[in-house]
Amino acid sequence: MKLGISSYSLDLDMKRGAMTLFDVIEWAVRQGAECFELVPFSFKFQDEDGKLDKEFIRKVKKQAADAGLELINYSVLADLCKTGDAFEAEVKRLEHEVDIVAELGIRQMRHDVCAFRRPLDQNGLAAFEEQMPFMVEGARRVTEYAKAHGVRTMVENHGFFANGCDRVERILYAVDHDNYGLLYDTGNITCMDEDASVAALRLAKLAKMIHLKD
C-alpha cells in the first residue's frame, strides 16, 4: 500500500494563485506522500482545441520523478447520461483524456459516469435504471480504449446517483471488464447514509484505489 495526496486537496490555493501545480507537488513530498493524484481543475494539459501541452506534461513528469513521487492516478468529471451525438462526444472526450494520461505515464484514470451535480429529484431508482445502459456502454468503450493504451479506468462512488454499494456494484458488474475497477471514497459513501467501514469490506474486492477522508 502507498499513501499519497490528491492535487484536488489544494485546488483552492491553485485557483487563487497562491500555489502552482509544481508547488503542490513539492508540498506533497514534504508531507511524506509516496504517490500523487492529478485532478485537472486549476491546471490543464491541453489547449482549448484539445492539443496536448507536451512541454507542460514533460515538466510535471520530471518534477515528480526527481522528487521520487509516483503519479498514480488522473481524475476527471464526466457525464455519460446522454444520447446521440452528445453521448458520442462525451465518449470521445474521455478517450482524449486517456491520451493525456498515457502521455503522463500514468496507469490509472478515474472518470464519472453521470453528472456530479445531478438534480436531487433525478436521483431515484427509476432514473438510474433508465440511464444504466448509457453509463455502462460508455464506461466499457472508454476502458477498452484505455486498455489499448496501458491505462486502467475506474468509477468512483460520487454524488448521489452513481453512489452507494448496490449501485456501484451494479455498474461494475454490468461493465464486466478486466480493465475497469472502483475508486472507493470513504467520504462520499456517507452521502448515501452508508457506513464507510461496512462499505469498505463489501467493496474491497472491486477497489483498485481509495480516497481516504476523515
PDB file of C-alpha atoms in Angstrom:
ATOM      1  CA  MET A   1       0.000   0.000   0.000  1.00  0.00           C
ATOM      2  CA  LYS A   2       1.153   3.525  -0.808  1.00  0.00           C
ATOM      3  CA  LEU A   3      -0.136   6.704   0.806  1.00  0.00           C
ATOM      4  CA  GLY A   4      -0.447   9.848  -1.250  1.00  0.00           C
ATOM      5  CA  ILE A   5      -2.221  13.153  -1.780  1.00  0.00           C
ATOM      6  CA  SER A   6      -4.512  14.467  -4.492  1.00  0.00           C
ATOM      7  CA  SER A   7      -3.882  17.809  -6.177  1.00  0.00           C
ATOM      8  CA  TYR A   8      -7.583  18.429  -5.505  1.00  0.00           C
ATOM      9  CA  SER A   9      -6.731  18.888  -1.817  1.00  0.00           C
ATOM     10  CA  LEU A  10      -5.020  22.169  -2.699  1.00  0.00           C
ATOM     11  CA  ASP A  11      -7.182  23.139  -5.648  1.00  0.00           C
ATOM     12  CA  LEU A  12      -8.443  26.329  -3.997  1.00  0.00           C
ATOM     13  CA  ASP A  13      -4.869  27.507  -3.393  1.00  0.00           C
ATOM     14  CA  MET A  14      -4.070  26.969  -7.076  1.00  0.00           C
ATOM     15  CA  LYS A  15      -7.262  28.698  -8.187  1.00  0.00           C
ATOM     16  CA  ARG A  16      -6.436  31.831  -6.201  1.00  0.00           C
ATOM     17  CA  GLY A  17      -2.854  31.835  -7.433  1.00  0.00           C
ATOM     18  CA  ALA A  18      -1.228  31.091  -4.079  1.00  0.00           C
ATOM     19  CA  MET A  19       0.374  27.880  -5.409  1.00  0.00           C
ATOM     20  CA  THR A  20       1.228  26.317  -8.753  1.00  0.00           C
ATOM     21  CA  LEU A  21       0.979  22.624  -9.525  1.00  0.00           C
ATOM     22  CA  PHE A  22       4.750  22.447  -9.088  1.00  0.00           C
ATOM     23  CA  ASP A  23       4.413  23.998  -5.615  1.00  0.00           C
ATOM     24  CA  VAL A  24       1.742  21.447  -4.738  1.00  0.00           C
ATOM     25  CA  ILE A  25       3.961  18.555  -5.814  1.00  0.00           C
ATOM     26  CA  GLU A  26       6.791  19.831  -3.600  1.00  0.00           C
ATOM     27  CA  TRP A  27       4.337  20.349  -0.727  1.00  0.00           C
ATOM     28  CA  ALA A  28       3.077  16.781  -1.096  1.00  0.00           C
ATOM     29  CA  VAL A  29       6.625  15.441  -0.890  1.00  0.00           C
ATOM     30  CA  ARG A  30       7.264  17.434   2.281  1.00  0.00           C
ATOM     31  CA  GLN A  31       4.182  15.837   3.843  1.00  0.00           C
ATOM     32  CA  GLY A  32       5.654  12.390   3.194  1.00  0.00           C
ATOM     33  CA  ALA A  33       3.440  11.449   0.243  1.00  0.00           C
ATOM     34  CA  GLU A  34       4.590   8.444  -1.771  1.00  0.00           C
ATOM     35  CA  CYS A  35       2.205   8.984  -4.666  1.00  0.00           C
ATOM     36  CA  PHE A  36       0.147  11.773  -6.179  1.00  0.00           C
ATOM     37  CA  GLU A  37      -3.182  12.119  -7.971  1.00  0.00           C
ATOM     38  CA  LEU A  38      -3.728  14.752 -10.658  1.00  0.00           C
ATOM     39  CA  VAL A  39      -7.164  16.372 -10.890  1.00  0.00           C
ATOM     40  CA  PRO A  40      -7.009  18.917 -13.742  1.00  0.00           C
ATOM     41  CA  PHE A  41      -9.323  21.638 -12.468  1.00  0.00           C
ATOM     42  CA  SER A  42      -6.911  24.503 -11.810  1.00  0.00           C
ATOM     43  CA  PHE A  43      -4.452  23.392 -14.486  1.00  0.00           C
ATOM     44  CA  LYS A  44      -4.813  21.861 -17.933  1.00  0.00           C
ATOM     45  CA  PHE A  45      -2.675  19.579 -20.059  1.00  0.00           C
ATOM     46  CA  GLN A  46      -4.304  20.698 -23.304  1.00  0.00           C
ATOM     47  CA  ASP A  47      -5.324  23.914 -25.030  1.00  0.00           C
ATOM     48  CA  GLU A  48      -8.845  24.943 -25.998  1.00  0.00           C
ATOM     49  CA  ASP A  49      -8.559  22.970 -29.245  1.00  0.00           C
ATOM     50  CA  GLY A  50      -7.575  19.800 -27.388  1.00  0.00           C
ATOM     51  CA  LYS A  51      -3.922  19.842 -28.417  1.00  0.00           C
ATOM     52  CA  LEU A  52      -1.722  18.285 -25.745  1.00  0.00           C
ATOM     53  CA  ASP A  53       0.688  20.620 -23.970  1.00  0.00           C
ATOM     54  CA  LYS A  54       3.566  18.176 -24.139  1.00  0.00           C
ATOM     55  CA  GLU A  55       6.069  20.613 -22.648  1.00  0.00           C
ATOM     56  CA  PHE A  56       3.950  21.116 -19.515  1.00  0.00           C
ATOM     57  CA  ILE A  57       3.419  17.354 -19.306  1.00  0.00           C
ATOM     58  CA  ARG A  58       7.168  16.791 -19.584  1.00  0.00           C
ATOM     59  CA  LYS A  59       7.894  19.288 -16.792  1.00  0.00           C
ATOM     60  CA  VAL A  60       5.320  17.776 -14.451  1.00  0.00           C
ATOM     61  CA  LYS A  61       6.627  14.258 -15.075  1.00  0.00           C
ATOM     62  CA  LYS A  62      10.213  15.390 -14.484  1.00  0.00           C
ATOM     63  CA  GLN A  63       9.471  17.211 -11.265  1.00  0.00           C
ATOM     64  CA  ALA A  64       7.542  14.294  -9.834  1.00  0.00           C
ATOM     65  CA  ALA A  65      10.235  11.817 -10.875  1.00  0.00           C
ATOM     66  CA  ASP A  66      13.033  13.990  -9.466  1.00  0.00           C
ATOM     67  CA  ALA A  67      11.127  14.247  -6.186  1.00  0.00           C
ATOM     68  CA  GLY A  68      10.526  10.480  -6.049  1.00  0.00           C
ATOM     69  CA  LEU A  69       6.761  10.999  -6.184  1.00  0.00           C
ATOM     70  CA  GLU A  70       4.789   8.465  -8.240  1.00  0.00           C
ATOM     71  CA  LEU A  71       1.990   9.901 -10.392  1.00  0.00           C
ATOM     72  CA  ILE A  72      -0.612   7.296  -9.502  1.00  0.00           C
ATOM     73  CA  ASN A  73      -3.932   8.498 -10.912  1.00  0.00           C
ATOM     74  CA  TYR A  74      -5.728  11.103 -13.019  1.00  0.00           C
ATOM     75  CA  SER A  75      -9.349  12.004 -12.213  1.00  0.00           C
ATOM     76  CA  VAL A  76     -11.871  13.815 -14.399  1.00  0.00           C
ATOM     77  CA  LEU A  77     -15.553  14.643 -14.318  1.00  0.00           C
ATOM     78  CA  ALA A  78     -17.824  13.081 -16.935  1.00  0.00           C
ATOM     79  CA  ASP A  79     -21.476  12.565 -17.764  1.00  0.00           C
ATOM     80  CA  LEU A  80     -22.430   9.552 -19.858  1.00  0.00           C
ATOM     81  CA  CYS A  81     -26.159  10.003 -19.214  1.00  0.00           C
ATOM     82  CA  LYS A  82     -26.628  11.351 -22.708  1.00  0.00           C
ATOM     83  CA  THR A  83     -27.904  10.135 -26.058  1.00  0.00           C
ATOM     84  CA  GLY A  84     -26.997  10.509 -29.716  1.00  0.00           C
ATOM     85  CA  ASP A  85     -24.262  12.931 -30.713  1.00  0.00           C
ATOM     86  CA  ALA A  86     -23.875  14.214 -27.152  1.00  0.00           C
ATOM     87  CA  PHE A  87     -23.135  10.709 -25.904  1.00  0.00           C
ATOM     88  CA  GLU A  88     -20.601  10.076 -28.679  1.00  0.00           C
ATOM     89  CA  ALA A  89     -18.905  13.411 -27.986  1.00  0.00           C
ATOM     90  CA  GLU A  90     -18.541  12.583 -24.298  1.00  0.00           C
ATOM     91  CA  VAL A  91     -17.009   9.181 -25.052  1.00  0.00           C
ATOM     92  CA  LYS A  92     -14.547  10.809 -27.468  1.00  0.00           C
ATOM     93  CA  ARG A  93     -13.674  13.460 -24.868  1.00  0.00           C
ATOM     94  CA  LEU A  94     -12.886  10.792 -22.311  1.00  0.00           C
ATOM     95  CA  GLU A  95     -10.780   8.880 -24.827  1.00  0.00           C
ATOM     96  CA  HIS A  96      -8.807  12.075 -25.360  1.00  0.00           C
ATOM     97  CA  GLU A  97      -8.304  12.309 -21.595  1.00  0.00           C
ATOM     98  CA  VAL A  98      -6.877   8.783 -21.789  1.00  0.00           C
ATOM     99  CA  ASP A  99      -4.372  10.099 -24.349  1.00  0.00           C
ATOM    100  CA  ILE A 100      -3.256  12.686 -21.788  1.00  0.00           C
ATOM    101  CA  VAL A 101      -2.945  10.033 -19.078  1.00  0.00           C
ATOM    102  CA  ALA A 102      -0.819   7.858 -21.352  1.00  0.00           C
ATOM    103  CA  GLU A 103       1.417  10.827 -22.213  1.00  0.00           C
ATOM    104  CA  LEU A 104       1.873  11.496 -18.486  1.00  0.00           C
ATOM    105  CA  GLY A 105       2.920   7.888 -17.988  1.00  0.00           C
ATOM    106  CA  ILE A 106       0.094   7.285 -15.506  1.00  0.00           C
ATOM    107  CA  ARG A 107      -1.572   3.878 -15.491  1.00  0.00           C
ATOM    108  CA  GLN A 108      -4.956   4.759 -13.957  1.00  0.00           C
ATOM    109  CA  MET A 109      -7.778   7.176 -14.711  1.00  0.00           C
ATOM    110  CA  ARG A 110     -10.980   7.686 -12.789  1.00  0.00           C
ATOM    111  CA  HIS A 111     -13.968   9.226 -14.562  1.00  0.00           C
ATOM    112  CA  ASP A 112     -17.556   9.748 -13.533  1.00  0.00           C
ATOM    113  CA  VAL A 113     -20.427   8.080 -15.356  1.00  0.00           C
ATOM    114  CA  CYS A 114     -23.019  10.751 -14.581  1.00  0.00           C
ATOM    115  CA  ALA A 115     -23.130  14.436 -13.721  1.00  0.00           C
ATOM    116  CA  PHE A 116     -21.797  15.020 -10.219  1.00  0.00           C
ATOM    117  CA  ARG A 117     -24.359  17.777  -9.567  1.00  0.00           C
ATOM    118  CA  ARG A 118     -27.329  15.905 -10.993  1.00  0.00           C
ATOM    119  CA  PRO A 119     -30.574  17.423  -9.601  1.00  0.00           C
ATOM    120  CA  LEU A 120     -31.679  15.591  -6.469  1.00  0.00           C
ATOM    121  CA  ASP A 121     -35.134  14.898  -7.871  1.00  0.00           C
ATOM    122  CA  GLN A 122     -33.496  12.935 -10.713  1.00  0.00           C
ATOM    123  CA  ASN A 123     -31.509  10.569  -8.495  1.00  0.00           C
ATOM    124  CA  GLY A 124     -34.153   7.944  -7.882  1.00  0.00           C
ATOM    125  CA  LEU A 125     -34.065   4.284  -8.851  1.00  0.00           C
ATOM    126  CA  ALA A 126     -36.273   4.721 -11.928  1.00  0.00           C
ATOM    127  CA  ALA A 127     -33.887   7.294 -13.364  1.00  0.00           C
ATOM    128  CA  PHE A 128     -30.923   5.073 -12.526  1.00  0.00           C
ATOM    129  CA  GLU A 129     -32.453   2.120 -14.375  1.00  0.00           C
ATOM    130  CA  GLU A 130     -33.181   4.345 -17.362  1.00  0.00           C
ATOM    131  CA  GLN A 131     -29.618   5.647 -17.553  1.00  0.00           C
ATOM    132  CA  MET A 132     -27.803   2.393 -16.754  1.00  0.00           C
ATOM    133  CA  PRO A 133     -27.389   1.277 -20.401  1.00  0.00           C
ATOM    134  CA  PHE A 134     -25.705   4.567 -21.346  1.00  0.00           C
ATOM    135  CA  MET A 135     -23.380   4.630 -18.325  1.00  0.00           C
ATOM    136  CA  VAL A 136     -22.384   1.019 -18.904  1.00  0.00           C
ATOM    137  CA  GLU A 137     -21.827   1.320 -22.659  1.00  0.00           C
ATOM    138  CA  GLY A 138     -19.799   4.499 -22.295  1.00  0.00           C
ATOM    139  CA  ALA A 139     -17.652   3.155 -19.471  1.00  0.00           C
ATOM    140  CA  ARG A 140     -16.973  -0.061 -21.361  1.00  0.00           C
ATOM    141  CA  ARG A 141     -15.970   1.755 -24.534  1.00  0.00           C
ATOM    142  CA  VAL A 142     -13.640   4.088 -22.656  1.00  0.00           C
ATOM    143  CA  THR A 143     -11.984   1.272 -20.721  1.00  0.00           C
ATOM    144  CA  GLU A 144     -11.463  -0.752 -23.911  1.00  0.00           C
ATOM    145  CA  TYR A 145      -9.770   2.269 -25.487  1.00  0.00           C
ATOM    146  CA  ALA A 146      -7.764   2.841 -22.300  1.00  0.00           C
ATOM    147  CA  LYS A 147      -6.587  -0.764 -22.095  1.00  0.00           C
ATOM    148  CA  ALA A 148      -5.049  -0.442 -25.560  1.00  0.00           C
ATOM    149  CA  HIS A 149      -3.041   2.499 -24.180  1.00  0.00           C
ATOM    150  CA  GLY A 150      -1.933   0.759 -20.976  1.00  0.00           C
ATOM    151  CA  VAL A 151      -4.361   2.674 -18.755  1.00  0.00           C
ATOM    152  CA  ARG A 152      -6.907   1.221 -16.320  1.00  0.00           C
ATOM    153  CA  THR A 153     -10.153   3.131 -15.763  1.00  0.00           C
ATOM    154  CA  MET A 154     -12.243   3.354 -12.619  1.00  0.00           C
ATOM    155  CA  VAL A 155     -15.594   4.607 -11.415  1.00  0.00           C
ATOM    156  CA  GLU A 156     -15.840   6.435  -8.098  1.00  0.00           C
ATOM    157  CA  ASN A 157     -18.810   6.395  -5.754  1.00  0.00           C
ATOM    158  CA  HIS A 158     -19.505  10.080  -6.294  1.00  0.00           C
ATOM    159  CA  GLY A 159     -22.509  12.340  -5.878  1.00  0.00           C
ATOM    160  CA  PHE A 160     -25.958  10.865  -5.236  1.00  0.00           C
ATOM    161  CA  PHE A 161     -26.634   8.914  -8.452  1.00  0.00           C
ATOM    162  CA  ALA A 162     -23.708   6.548  -9.049  1.00  0.00           C
ATOM    163  CA  ASN A 163     -23.097   6.030  -5.351  1.00  0.00           C
ATOM    164  CA  GLY A 164     -23.974   3.523  -2.656  1.00  0.00           C
ATOM    165  CA  CYS A 165     -22.859  -0.106  -2.587  1.00  0.00           C
ATOM    166  CA  ASP A 166     -25.750  -1.518  -4.607  1.00  0.00           C
ATOM    167  CA  ARG A 167     -25.489   0.934  -7.493  1.00  0.00           C
ATOM    168  CA  VAL A 168     -21.699   0.848  -7.625  1.00  0.00           C
ATOM    169  CA  GLU A 169     -21.704  -2.941  -7.758  1.00  0.00           C
ATOM    170  CA  ARG A 170     -24.338  -2.929 -10.490  1.00  0.00           C
ATOM    171  CA  ILE A 171     -22.282  -0.591 -12.669  1.00  0.00           C
ATOM    172  CA  LEU A 172     -19.067  -2.554 -12.208  1.00  0.00           C
ATOM    173  CA  TYR A 173     -20.631  -5.963 -12.817  1.00  0.00           C
ATOM    174  CA  ALA A 174     -22.551  -4.662 -15.834  1.00  0.00           C
ATOM    175  CA  VAL A 175     -19.442  -3.168 -17.452  1.00  0.00           C
ATOM    176  CA  ASP A 176     -17.790  -6.513 -16.722  1.00  0.00           C
ATOM    177  CA  HIS A 177     -14.301  -5.685 -17.971  1.00  0.00           C
ATOM    178  CA  ASP A 178     -10.939  -6.706 -16.518  1.00  0.00           C
ATOM    179  CA  ASN A 179      -9.625  -3.164 -17.080  1.00  0.00           C
ATOM    180  CA  TYR A 180     -12.401  -1.500 -15.069  1.00  0.00           C
ATOM    181  CA  GLY A 181     -12.481  -1.110 -11.302  1.00  0.00           C
ATOM    182  CA  LEU A 182     -13.525   1.044  -8.380  1.00  0.00           C
ATOM    183  CA  LEU A 183     -12.008   4.067  -6.715  1.00  0.00           C
ATOM    184  CA  TYR A 184     -13.673   3.805  -3.324  1.00  0.00           C
ATOM    185  CA  ASP A 185     -14.215   7.106  -1.498  1.00  0.00           C
ATOM    186  CA  THR A 186     -14.830   6.757   2.243  1.00  0.00           C
ATOM    187  CA  GLY A 187     -16.271  10.269   2.494  1.00  0.00           C
ATOM    188  CA  ASN A 188     -18.613  10.110  -0.474  1.00  0.00           C
ATOM    189  CA  ILE A 189     -20.246   6.892   0.703  1.00  0.00           C
ATOM    190  CA  THR A 190     -21.672   8.746   3.712  1.00  0.00           C
ATOM    191  CA  CYS A 191     -23.732  10.873   1.285  1.00  0.00           C
ATOM    192  CA  MET A 192     -25.849   7.726   0.926  1.00  0.00           C
ATOM    193  CA  ASP A 193     -26.091   7.255   4.703  1.00  0.00           C
ATOM    194  CA  GLU A 194     -23.934   4.135   4.449  1.00  0.00           C
ATOM    195  CA  ASP A 195     -21.241   3.222   6.961  1.00  0.00           C
ATOM    196  CA  ALA A 196     -17.814   3.741   5.366  1.00  0.00           C
ATOM    197  CA  SER A 197     -16.232   0.766   7.148  1.00  0.00           C
ATOM    198  CA  VAL A 198     -19.044  -1.629   6.250  1.00  0.00           C
ATOM    199  CA  ALA A 199     -18.979  -0.440   2.628  1.00  0.00           C
ATOM    200  CA  ALA A 200     -15.203  -0.861   2.520  1.00  0.00           C
ATOM    201  CA  LEU A 201     -15.493  -4.524   3.496  1.00  0.00           C
ATOM    202  CA  ARG A 202     -18.160  -5.097   0.880  1.00  0.00           C
ATOM    203  CA  LEU A 203     -16.413  -3.255  -1.962  1.00  0.00           C
ATOM    204  CA  ALA A 204     -12.792  -4.162  -1.176  1.00  0.00           C
ATOM    205  CA  LYS A 205     -12.594  -6.873  -3.838  1.00  0.00           C
ATOM    206  CA  LEU A 206     -13.578  -4.325  -6.509  1.00  0.00           C
ATOM    207  CA  ALA A 207     -11.408  -1.429  -5.337  1.00  0.00           C
ATOM    208  CA  LYS A 208      -8.175  -0.506  -7.087  1.00  0.00           C
ATOM    209  CA  MET A 209      -7.628   2.732  -5.172  1.00  0.00           C
ATOM    210  CA  ILE A 210      -9.058   4.520  -2.137  1.00  0.00           C
ATOM    211  CA  HIS A 211      -9.805   8.170  -1.367  1.00  0.00           C
ATOM    212  CA  LEU A 212      -9.464   8.230   2.413  1.00  0.00           C
ATOM    213  CA  LYS A 213     -11.248  11.074   4.190  1.00  0.00           C
ATOM    214  CA  ASP A 214     -11.858  11.721   7.854  1.00  0.00           C
TER     215      ASP A 214
END
